[in-house]
Coordinates of C-alpha atoms in Angstrom, one line a residue:
Chain H
M11 CA 67.8 62.7 166.3
A12 CA 68.4 61.2 162.9
L13 CA 71.8 60.4 164.2
I14 CA 70.7 57.7 166.4
D15 CA 69.2 56.0 163.4
D16 CA 68.3 52.4 164.1
A17 CA 68.2 51.4 160.5
R18 CA 71.8 52.3 159.6
P19 CA 73.7 49.9 161.9
M20 CA 71.6 47.0 160.5
I21 CA 72.4 48.1 157.0
I22 CA 76.1 48.2 157.9
D23 CA 75.9 44.8 159.5
A24 CA 74.1 43.3 156.5
L25 CA 76.8 44.7 154.2
E26 CA 79.6 43.4 156.4
E27 CA 78.3 39.9 156.4
K28 CA 78.8 39.3 152.6
P29 CA 82.6 39.5 152.5
A30 CA 82.8 37.7 155.8
R31 CA 81.1 34.7 154.3
R32 CA 83.7 34.6 151.6
R33 CA 86.5 34.3 154.0
S34 CA 87.4 31.1 155.7
A35 CA 84.9 30.0 158.3
W36 CA 87.2 30.2 161.4
R37 CA 88.1 33.8 161.0
R38 CA 84.8 35.3 162.1
P39 CA 84.7 33.7 165.6
L40 CA 88.3 34.6 166.0
R41 CA 87.6 38.2 165.2
T42 CA 84.6 38.3 167.5
A43 CA 86.8 37.0 170.3
A44 CA 89.5 39.6 169.6
F45 CA 86.8 42.3 169.7
H46 CA 85.4 41.2 173.0
L47 CA 88.9 40.8 174.5
S48 CA 90.1 44.3 173.5
A49 CA 86.8 46.1 174.1
G50 CA 86.2 44.2 177.3
S51 CA 89.6 45.0 178.8
I52 CA 89.2 48.7 177.9
A53 CA 85.8 48.7 179.5
L54 CA 87.1 47.0 182.7
L55 CA 90.0 49.4 182.9
W56 CA 87.5 52.3 182.6
F57 CA 85.2 50.9 185.2
A58 CA 87.9 50.0 187.7
P59 CA 88.3 53.5 189.3
I60 CA 84.5 53.6 190.0
A61 CA 84.5 50.1 191.5
L62 CA 87.5 51.1 193.7
V63 CA 85.7 54.1 195.2
L64 CA 82.5 52.1 195.7
L65 CA 84.5 49.5 197.6
M66 CA 86.4 52.1 199.5
S67 CA 83.1 53.6 200.8
F68 CA 82.2 50.3 202.4
R69 CA 85.5 49.9 204.3
T70 CA 86.2 51.0 207.9
F71 CA 88.7 53.8 208.7
D72 CA 90.9 51.3 210.7
D73 CA 91.1 49.1 207.6
I74 CA 92.2 52.0 205.4
A75 CA 94.6 53.3 208.0
R76 CA 96.2 49.9 208.5
N77 CA 96.3 48.5 205.0
G78 CA 96.4 51.6 202.9
V79 CA 94.0 53.2 200.5
G80 CA 94.9 50.9 197.6
S81 CA 94.6 47.5 199.4
L82 CA 91.7 45.1 198.9
P83 CA 88.9 45.6 201.4
Q84 CA 89.5 43.7 204.7
S85 CA 86.3 45.0 206.3
F86 CA 82.7 45.9 205.5
S87 CA 80.8 48.7 207.0
L88 CA 77.9 50.9 206.0
T89 CA 78.5 53.6 208.6
A90 CA 80.3 56.0 206.2
Y91 CA 77.1 56.9 204.5
P92 CA 75.1 58.1 207.5
D93 CA 78.2 59.7 208.8
V94 CA 78.6 62.0 205.8
W95 CA 74.9 62.3 205.2
E96 CA 74.2 64.0 208.5
G97 CA 77.6 64.6 210.1
A98 CA 79.2 66.2 207.1
G99 CA 76.2 68.0 205.8
M100 CA 75.8 66.0 202.5
A101 CA 72.0 66.0 202.9
Q102 CA 71.9 69.8 202.9
A103 CA 74.4 70.0 200.0
L104 CA 72.4 67.6 197.9
L105 CA 69.3 69.6 198.6
N106 CA 71.1 72.8 197.5
S107 CA 72.2 71.1 194.3
F108 CA 68.6 70.1 193.5
L109 CA 67.3 73.6 194.5
I110 CA 69.8 75.1 191.9
T111 CA 69.5 72.4 189.2
I112 CA 65.8 71.8 188.9
P113 CA 64.6 75.5 188.5
T114 CA 67.6 76.2 186.3
V115 CA 66.8 73.3 183.9
A116 CA 63.1 74.2 183.8
L117 CA 63.7 77.9 183.3
S118 CA 66.4 77.6 180.7
L119 CA 64.3 75.0 178.7
F120 CA 61.3 77.3 178.8
L121 CA 63.2 80.4 177.8
S122 CA 65.2 78.8 175.1
S123 CA 62.1 77.0 173.7
I124 CA 60.1 80.3 173.3
A125 CA 63.1 81.9 171.6
A126 CA 63.6 78.9 169.3
F127 CA 59.8 78.9 168.6
G128 CA 59.8 82.5 167.5
L129 CA 63.0 82.2 165.5
S130 CA 62.1 79.0 163.7
R131 CA 58.3 79.3 163.1
Y132 CA 58.0 83.0 162.2
R133 CA 59.8 85.3 159.8
I134 CA 61.7 87.5 162.3
R135 CA 64.0 90.2 161.2
F136 CA 67.7 89.4 161.9
W137 CA 66.8 85.9 163.1
R138 CA 70.1 84.5 161.9
A139 CA 72.1 87.2 163.7
I140 CA 70.1 86.7 166.9
L141 CA 70.7 82.9 166.9
L142 CA 74.4 83.2 166.2
I143 CA 74.9 85.9 168.9
M144 CA 73.0 83.7 171.4
L145 CA 75.2 80.7 170.5
A146 CA 78.4 82.7 170.7
G147 CA 77.5 83.6 174.3
N148 CA 77.7 79.9 175.2
L149 CA 81.2 79.5 173.6
L150 CA 82.5 82.3 175.8
P151 CA 84.9 81.0 178.5
V152 CA 83.0 81.5 181.7
Q153 CA 86.0 83.0 183.3
V154 CA 85.4 86.2 181.4
I155 CA 82.2 86.9 183.2
L156 CA 83.1 85.7 186.7
I157 CA 84.2 88.9 188.3
P158 CA 81.6 91.2 186.8
V159 CA 78.8 88.7 187.6
A160 CA 80.0 88.5 191.2
K161 CA 80.0 92.3 191.4
M162 CA 76.5 92.4 189.8
A163 CA 75.2 89.9 192.2
E164 CA 76.6 92.0 195.1
S165 CA 75.0 95.2 193.9
L166 CA 71.6 93.4 193.4
G167 CA 71.8 92.0 196.9
L168 CA 71.9 88.5 195.5
Y169 CA 75.5 87.6 196.3
D170 CA 75.7 84.3 198.4
S171 CA 72.2 83.3 197.4
L172 CA 71.1 80.4 195.3
F173 CA 69.1 82.8 193.1
A174 CA 72.4 84.3 191.8
V175 CA 73.6 80.8 190.7
I176 CA 70.3 80.0 189.1
G177 CA 70.2 83.3 187.2
V178 CA 73.7 83.0 185.8
Q179 CA 73.4 79.3 185.0
T180 CA 70.2 79.8 183.2
A181 CA 71.4 82.7 181.0
F182 CA 74.7 81.0 180.3
G183 CA 73.1 77.9 178.8
L184 CA 70.4 79.7 176.8
G185 CA 72.4 80.0 173.5
F186 CA 73.1 76.3 173.1
Y187 CA 69.6 75.1 174.1
T188 CA 68.0 77.7 171.7
F189 CA 70.3 76.6 168.9
V190 CA 69.4 72.9 169.3
L191 CA 65.7 73.5 169.8
Y192 CA 65.7 75.8 166.8
G193 CA 67.1 73.0 164.6
F194 CA 64.5 70.6 166.0
M195 CA 61.5 73.0 165.6
R196 CA 62.4 73.8 162.0
G197 CA 61.6 70.2 161.1
I198 CA 58.0 70.4 162.3
P199 CA 55.6 70.5 159.3
N200 CA 53.9 73.8 158.8
E201 CA 50.5 72.2 158.1
L202 CA 50.2 71.6 161.8
Q203 CA 50.7 75.2 162.6
D204 CA 48.4 76.3 159.8
A205 CA 45.7 74.1 161.0
A206 CA 46.0 75.5 164.5
S207 CA 45.8 79.1 163.3
I208 CA 42.8 78.3 161.1
D209 CA 41.2 76.9 164.3
G210 CA 41.9 80.2 165.9
A211 CA 44.9 79.4 168.1
G212 CA 47.1 82.4 168.9
V213 CA 50.9 82.5 169.2
M214 CA 51.0 81.2 172.7
R215 CA 48.5 78.4 172.1
T216 CA 50.3 77.2 169.0
Y217 CA 53.5 77.2 171.0
W218 CA 52.1 75.4 174.1
Q219 CA 49.7 73.0 172.4
V220 CA 51.2 72.3 169.0
V221 CA 54.9 72.9 168.8
L222 CA 56.1 72.1 172.4
P223 CA 54.5 68.6 172.6
L224 CA 56.2 67.7 169.4
C225 CA 59.6 68.7 170.9
K226 CA 59.4 66.2 173.7
P227 CA 62.4 64.1 172.4
A228 CA 64.6 67.2 172.1
L229 CA 63.5 68.5 175.4
A230 CA 64.2 65.2 177.1
A231 CA 67.7 65.1 175.7
L232 CA 68.5 68.7 176.6
G233 CA 66.9 68.4 180.0
A234 CA 69.0 65.3 180.8
L235 CA 72.2 67.0 179.5
A236 CA 71.5 70.3 181.3
F237 CA 70.8 68.5 184.5
T238 CA 74.2 66.9 184.6
W239 CA 76.0 70.1 183.5
I240 CA 74.4 72.3 186.1
F241 CA 74.5 69.7 188.8
N242 CA 78.2 69.2 188.2
D243 CA 79.2 72.8 188.1
L244 CA 81.8 74.1 190.5
L245 CA 83.2 77.3 189.3
L246 CA 80.1 79.5 189.4
S247 CA 79.1 78.2 192.8
L248 CA 82.5 78.9 194.2
T249 CA 82.3 82.4 192.7
L250 CA 78.8 83.3 193.8
L251 CA 78.4 81.5 197.1
Q252 CA 80.2 82.0 200.3
T253 CA 78.4 80.2 203.1
D254 CA 79.2 76.5 203.5
S255 CA 75.5 75.6 204.2
K256 CA 74.5 77.0 200.8
F257 CA 77.2 75.1 198.8
P258 CA 76.0 72.6 196.2
I259 CA 77.3 69.1 196.5
T260 CA 80.3 69.6 194.3
A261 CA 81.7 72.4 196.4
A262 CA 80.7 70.6 199.6
V263 CA 82.5 67.4 198.7
L264 CA 85.6 69.3 197.8
S265 CA 85.7 71.1 201.2
L266 CA 85.2 67.7 202.8
L267 CA 88.6 66.6 201.4
G268 CA 90.2 69.3 203.5
Q269 CA 88.2 68.6 206.6
Y270 CA 88.4 64.8 206.6
G271 CA 91.8 64.4 204.9
G272 CA 92.8 60.7 205.3
E273 CA 89.4 59.4 206.1
W274 CA 89.0 58.0 202.7
N275 CA 85.9 55.9 203.5
L276 CA 84.0 59.1 204.3
I277 CA 85.3 60.9 201.3
A278 CA 84.5 57.9 199.1
A279 CA 80.9 57.8 200.5
A280 CA 80.4 61.5 199.8
T281 CA 81.8 61.0 196.3
V282 CA 79.3 58.2 195.6
I283 CA 76.4 60.4 196.9
A284 CA 77.6 63.3 194.7
A285 CA 77.7 61.1 191.6
L286 CA 74.5 59.1 192.1
P287 CA 71.9 61.6 190.9
C288 CA 73.6 62.1 187.6
V289 CA 74.1 58.4 187.1
I290 CA 70.4 57.9 187.8
V291 CA 69.4 60.6 185.3
F292 CA 71.8 59.1 182.8
L293 CA 70.4 55.6 183.1
I294 CA 66.8 56.8 182.8
F295 CA 67.5 59.0 179.8
Q296 CA 70.4 57.0 178.3
R297 CA 69.3 57.0 174.7
S298 CA 68.2 60.6 174.5
F299 CA 71.1 61.7 176.6
I300 CA 73.7 60.3 174.2
G301 CA 71.6 61.4 171.2
G302 CA 71.6 64.9 172.7
L303 CA 75.3 65.0 173.0
A304 CA 75.7 64.1 169.4
L305 CA 73.1 66.7 168.3
G306 CA 74.7 69.5 166.4
A307 CA 77.9 67.5 166.0
V308 CA 76.9 66.2 162.7
K309 CA 75.2 68.7 160.5
Chain Q
M115 CA 60.3 65.1 156.5
S116 CA 61.7 65.7 153.1
T117 CA 58.4 66.7 151.7
T118 CA 58.0 69.6 154.1
A119 CA 61.3 71.3 153.1
P120 CA 60.0 73.1 150.0
K121 CA 56.8 74.1 151.8
R122 CA 58.8 75.9 154.5
T123 CA 60.1 78.4 152.0
T124 CA 56.7 79.3 150.7
F125 CA 55.5 79.7 154.2
R126 CA 58.3 82.1 155.0
R127 CA 57.3 84.2 152.0
R128 CA 53.6 84.1 152.8
V129 CA 53.7 85.5 156.3
S130 CA 54.8 89.1 156.0
S131 CA 55.1 90.2 159.5
P132 CA 54.7 88.0 162.6
P133 CA 52.4 89.0 165.5
P134 CA 54.1 91.3 168.1
A135 CA 53.9 88.6 170.7
V136 CA 56.5 86.6 168.7
Y137 CA 59.0 89.4 169.1
A138 CA 58.5 89.3 172.9
L139 CA 59.1 85.5 172.8
V140 CA 62.5 86.0 171.1
L141 CA 63.5 89.2 172.8
I142 CA 63.0 88.1 176.5
P143 CA 65.5 85.3 176.4
F144 CA 67.8 87.3 174.2
L145 CA 67.8 90.3 176.6
I146 CA 68.3 88.0 179.6
E147 CA 71.4 86.5 178.0
A148 CA 72.6 90.0 177.0
F149 CA 72.2 91.3 180.6
V150 CA 73.7 88.3 182.4
V151 CA 76.4 87.2 179.8
F152 CA 77.3 89.8 177.3
W153 CA 77.1 92.9 179.5
P154 CA 79.3 91.2 182.1
A155 CA 81.7 90.0 179.4
L156 CA 82.1 93.6 178.2
N157 CA 82.6 94.7 181.8
G158 CA 85.2 92.1 182.2
I159 CA 87.2 93.6 179.3
A160 CA 86.8 97.0 180.8
L161 CA 88.0 95.7 184.2
S162 CA 91.1 94.4 182.7
F163 CA 92.3 98.0 182.2
L164 CA 91.9 98.8 185.9
S165 CA 93.9 98.2 189.0
W166 CA 91.3 97.4 191.6
N167 CA 91.0 95.3 194.7
G168 CA 87.2 95.5 194.7
Y169 CA 86.9 97.9 197.7
S170 CA 89.0 101.0 197.3
E171 CA 89.0 103.4 194.4
A172 CA 89.7 101.7 191.0
Q173 CA 92.6 103.1 189.0
F174 CA 92.8 103.2 185.2
V175 CA 96.1 101.7 184.2
G176 CA 95.7 101.1 180.5
F177 CA 97.5 98.1 179.3
D178 CA 99.7 97.7 182.4
N179 CA 97.9 94.4 183.4
Y180 CA 98.7 92.9 180.1
A181 CA 102.3 94.2 180.1
R182 CA 102.8 92.7 183.6
M183 CA 102.1 89.2 182.2
A184 CA 105.4 89.3 180.2
T185 CA 107.4 89.6 183.3
D186 CA 105.2 87.5 185.5
P187 CA 106.9 84.1 185.9
V188 CA 103.7 82.4 187.1
F189 CA 101.9 83.6 184.0
V190 CA 104.6 82.0 181.8
I191 CA 104.2 78.7 183.7
A192 CA 100.4 78.9 183.5
L193 CA 100.6 79.6 179.8
R194 CA 103.1 76.7 179.2
N195 CA 100.9 74.3 181.2
T196 CA 97.8 75.4 179.3
A197 CA 99.6 74.7 176.1
I198 CA 100.7 71.3 177.3
W199 CA 97.2 70.6 178.5
L200 CA 95.8 71.6 175.1
V201 CA 98.2 69.4 173.2
V202 CA 98.3 66.4 175.5
F203 CA 94.7 66.4 176.7
G204 CA 93.3 67.5 173.4
G205 CA 95.5 65.2 171.3
I206 CA 95.0 62.1 173.3
S207 CA 91.2 62.7 173.7
F208 CA 91.0 63.1 169.9
V209 CA 93.0 60.0 169.0
G210 CA 91.7 57.9 171.8
G211 CA 88.1 58.9 171.3
L212 CA 88.4 58.1 167.6
A213 CA 90.1 54.8 168.3
V214 CA 87.4 53.6 170.7
A215 CA 84.7 54.9 168.4
L216 CA 86.1 52.8 165.5
L217 CA 86.3 49.8 167.8
L218 CA 82.8 50.2 169.2
Q219 CA 81.0 51.7 166.1
S220 CA 79.1 48.6 164.8
E221 CA 76.1 47.3 166.6
R222 CA 76.9 43.9 167.9
R223 CA 76.3 41.8 171.0
G224 CA 77.7 43.5 174.1
V225 CA 78.7 46.7 172.5
G226 CA 76.2 48.7 174.5
V227 CA 77.8 47.6 177.8
Y228 CA 81.3 48.6 176.6
R229 CA 80.1 51.9 175.4
T230 CA 78.3 52.6 178.7
A231 CA 81.5 51.7 180.6
L232 CA 83.5 54.2 178.6
F233 CA 80.8 56.8 178.7
L234 CA 79.8 56.6 182.4
P235 CA 82.6 58.9 183.7
M236 CA 81.2 61.7 181.5
V237 CA 78.2 62.0 183.8
F238 CA 80.4 62.5 186.9
S239 CA 81.4 66.0 187.8
L240 CA 85.0 66.9 187.5
V241 CA 85.1 67.1 191.3
V242 CA 84.0 63.5 191.6
T243 CA 86.6 62.5 188.9
A244 CA 89.2 64.4 190.9
L245 CA 88.4 62.6 194.1
I246 CA 88.3 59.2 192.5
W247 CA 91.8 59.8 191.0
N248 CA 93.0 61.5 194.1
A249 CA 92.4 58.2 195.9
I250 CA 94.3 56.3 193.2
Y251 CA 97.3 58.6 193.4
Q252 CA 97.5 58.5 197.3
P253 CA 100.9 57.4 198.7
S254 CA 99.3 54.1 199.7
G255 CA 96.8 54.2 196.8
I256 CA 96.2 51.6 194.2
L257 CA 98.8 52.9 191.7
N258 CA 101.7 52.6 194.1
T259 CA 100.4 49.3 195.6
F260 CA 100.2 47.9 192.0
L261 CA 103.7 49.1 191.1
T262 CA 105.1 47.6 194.3
A263 CA 103.3 44.3 193.6
I264 CA 104.9 43.9 190.2
G265 CA 108.3 44.8 191.4
L266 CA 108.6 48.4 190.3
E267 CA 108.8 49.8 193.7
S268 CA 111.3 52.4 192.6
W269 CA 108.6 53.9 190.4
T270 CA 106.3 54.7 193.2
R271 CA 106.0 58.3 194.2
L272 CA 103.7 61.0 195.5
W273 CA 102.0 61.4 192.1
L274 CA 100.2 64.7 192.9
G275 CA 103.0 66.0 195.2
D276 CA 105.8 65.6 192.7
P277 CA 106.1 68.6 190.4
N278 CA 107.4 66.3 187.6
T279 CA 104.3 64.1 187.6
A280 CA 101.5 66.2 188.9
L281 CA 100.4 67.8 185.6
L282 CA 100.4 64.5 183.8
A283 CA 98.5 62.8 186.7
V284 CA 95.8 65.4 186.4
I285 CA 95.6 65.0 182.7
V286 CA 95.1 61.3 182.9
A287 CA 92.2 61.8 185.2
A288 CA 90.7 64.4 182.8
L289 CA 91.2 62.0 179.9
W290 CA 89.4 59.2 181.7
R291 CA 86.3 61.4 181.8
Q292 CA 86.6 63.0 178.4
I293 CA 87.3 60.1 176.0
G294 CA 83.8 58.7 176.3
Y295 CA 82.3 62.0 175.2
I296 CA 84.6 62.3 172.2
M297 CA 83.7 58.7 171.4
V298 CA 80.0 59.5 171.3
L299 CA 80.6 62.4 168.9
F300 CA 82.7 60.2 166.6
I301 CA 80.3 57.3 166.7
A302 CA 77.5 59.7 165.6
G303 CA 79.8 60.9 162.8
L304 CA 80.7 57.4 161.7
K305 CA 77.0 56.4 161.6
A306 CA 76.3 59.3 159.3
I307 CA 78.8 58.0 156.7
D308 CA 77.0 56.3 153.8
P309 CA 77.8 52.6 154.1
A310 CA 77.8 52.3 150.4
L311 CA 81.0 54.3 150.2
I312 CA 82.9 51.9 152.4
E313 CA 81.4 48.9 150.6
A314 CA 82.4 50.3 147.3
A315 CA 86.0 50.7 148.5
R316 CA 85.9 47.2 149.8
V317 CA 84.7 45.9 146.5
D318 CA 87.6 47.8 144.8
G319 CA 90.0 45.9 147.1
A320 CA 90.8 48.5 149.6
N321 CA 92.1 47.0 152.9
A322 CA 90.9 48.1 156.3
W323 CA 93.7 50.7 156.7
Q324 CA 93.0 52.2 153.2
R325 CA 89.3 52.3 153.9
L326 CA 90.0 54.2 157.1
R327 CA 92.6 56.6 155.6
F328 CA 90.8 57.4 152.3
I329 CA 87.1 57.0 153.0
T330 CA 86.3 57.2 156.8
L331 CA 88.7 60.0 157.9
P332 CA 87.8 62.4 155.0
Q333 CA 84.1 61.8 155.6
L334 CA 84.6 62.7 159.3
R335 CA 85.8 66.2 158.5
S336 CA 82.8 68.1 159.8
V337 CA 82.8 66.0 163.0
N338 CA 86.6 66.7 163.4
L339 CA 85.8 70.4 163.3
V340 CA 83.2 70.1 166.1
V341 CA 85.5 67.8 168.2
I342 CA 88.5 70.1 167.9
S343 CA 86.5 73.1 168.8
I344 CA 85.0 71.4 171.8
L345 CA 88.5 70.2 172.9
V346 CA 90.0 73.6 172.6
I347 CA 87.3 75.3 174.5
D348 CA 87.3 72.6 177.2
A349 CA 91.0 72.7 177.5
L350 CA 91.1 76.5 177.9
R351 CA 88.2 76.4 180.3
S352 CA 89.6 73.6 182.4
F353 CA 89.4 74.6 186.0
D354 CA 87.4 72.2 188.2
I355 CA 89.7 69.2 188.0
V356 CA 92.9 71.0 188.6
Y357 CA 91.4 73.1 191.4
S358 CA 90.0 70.0 193.0
M359 CA 93.2 67.9 192.7
T360 CA 96.1 70.2 193.2
R361 CA 94.9 73.9 193.3
G362 CA 97.7 74.6 190.8
G363 CA 100.5 73.2 193.0
P364 CA 102.9 71.8 193.9
F365 CA 105.1 74.8 193.2
R366 CA 102.7 76.0 190.4
S367 CA 103.5 72.8 188.4
T368 CA 99.8 72.3 187.5
E369 CA 98.8 76.0 187.3
L370 CA 96.7 76.7 184.3
L371 CA 95.6 80.1 183.0
S372 CA 92.1 79.5 184.4
T373 CA 93.3 78.5 187.9
Y374 CA 95.7 81.4 188.0
M375 CA 92.9 83.7 186.9
F376 CA 90.7 82.5 189.7
E377 CA 93.5 82.9 192.2
A378 CA 94.4 86.3 191.1
A379 CA 90.8 87.5 191.1
F380 CA 89.3 85.9 194.2
T381 CA 92.2 84.9 196.4
S382 CA 94.6 87.8 196.0
R383 CA 91.9 90.3 195.0
Q384 CA 93.6 91.7 191.9
L385 CA 90.4 92.1 189.9
G386 CA 92.1 94.0 187.1
Y387 CA 94.8 91.4 186.6
G388 CA 92.4 88.5 186.9
S389 CA 90.2 90.1 184.3
A390 CA 93.1 90.6 181.9
L391 CA 94.0 86.9 182.3
A392 CA 90.3 86.0 181.5
V393 CA 90.5 88.1 178.4
V394 CA 93.7 86.3 177.4
I395 CA 91.9 82.9 177.8
F396 CA 89.0 84.3 175.7
L397 CA 91.4 85.5 172.9
L398 CA 93.3 82.2 172.9
A399 CA 90.0 80.3 172.5
V400 CA 88.8 82.5 169.7
G401 CA 92.3 82.6 168.1
V402 CA 92.8 78.8 168.1
I403 CA 89.3 78.1 166.7
I404 CA 89.5 80.8 164.0
T405 CA 93.0 79.5 162.9
Y406 CA 91.7 76.0 162.7
L407 CA 88.5 77.0 160.9
T408 CA 90.3 79.0 158.2
R409 CA 92.7 76.1 157.7
A410 CA 89.9 73.7 157.5
F411 CA 88.1 75.8 154.9
A412 CA 91.3 76.3 152.9
D413 CA 91.8 72.5 152.9
S414 CA 88.3 71.8 151.7
K415 CA 88.7 74.3 148.8
E416 CA 91.8 72.5 147.6
D417 CA 89.9 69.3 147.2

């Protein structure tokens, strides 16, 4: 978390002001204006596609058919949302997505945190090899395991069930989460653990009552990241699920495109519904989310 | 935190063998990953030597699946498109991500809003990204409407239906989502550079370009490594956005190795050939990253 260091930017700003004062007085406001102009236009350009789809979801089908997908809205209607929510099964698909995502996030954080706890807080034989092998699994292109995993799910009777998706997603993420949590737990002072063991706490108590509470920032960052990754997955769901009513929202929205081709107000509304949960998670966990992405990038 | 570092080593030496429960804590997750990821991965490699449709008897065919790629025109197209994807998508993500990170690195009024705008697409799924851009590329979509409005009507086309533009159109959509992510990585890297270095160069009279070329970029080396690895892996894994926008068409013009692998395995039920394609994706990922890592290490030794 040291990356999102609040002090550094202030130091940089403080340093930058000195030479600026030496320059002539009019250059600084000019530079600020140039910055806002360039950064602002990039940001607007980036935001425009999102605004476009939002606007489209509030138009009527007649308006889109008459004036084209790309015209400015000539109508306003909220009917697209209830239409896809019930009529096109978005409610069920969203529920499926949560039924997959929430257990997967909880399970993978639990499993990776116990592995990271053992590896970082005790002297385990081959700890380095175990950590690297686990991380390597995460770098594997998922395509390599698709066919065997589908076969395995079939033979275990789990094919076309949400459990299969939860199991594979959980295992596939373990390496990265363990790696990040290992790095975080290594920084926890040993005195705390020593004190706990003097007080008679066993391994599990030390993990649950001492180490885990201290990992909250890392767990929040990983949890938010994992939520969006798992919620947004398409490939594993397409491979392991077959029945439409079990599809998560990514797959459901995609099949909508085939069914409702041309009814762009409906497709846009479904797209907004599919994007909203991740946007909400992002806005709540914004700081730890971005910090989490940067974790491990700078070492 | 710095005071705890030396203590850790004494701690490691002091504890001779951890309680058995600790082994269970490490082994349970490890074995789960081994069973669900590594074992299937090995199986995938074994499958690539079979001819199998998933139902009837599997036949061992040795390297036939791999030999077949050489004469498979679709494989050649998919390989070429994957290379284009790697270079264009990877290259522009890298340069664009670095450029916006340099622009938005310092903390000043309003910078958070700009960063969020660039970063927001990253939280969307590739399916959502695909649908958003699909709307833009529609025959009556905003892109063609805009081109008509500024008098470039002859440029309008079916962006996703035209084999000449489909791949680039999909890449633009993927870039829209990726650049914010790469920006975050670079901003983190830029923040980790000791500001005294840049200030020293400034005092020595280095201009902005020289400070970038001789101080900032060399200091970013470790971040570059991470960014390039991420881009290579992402590029070779790319599936969702192509599958959602074009399914590899029109006329295979957007077929990537990953979409072709999915089609071979799950649509035309050639599990052996599909597995062989997956192994090729894996080998390319490992190969590109190892090549880059060794070069990066060789470079750093020369310094």
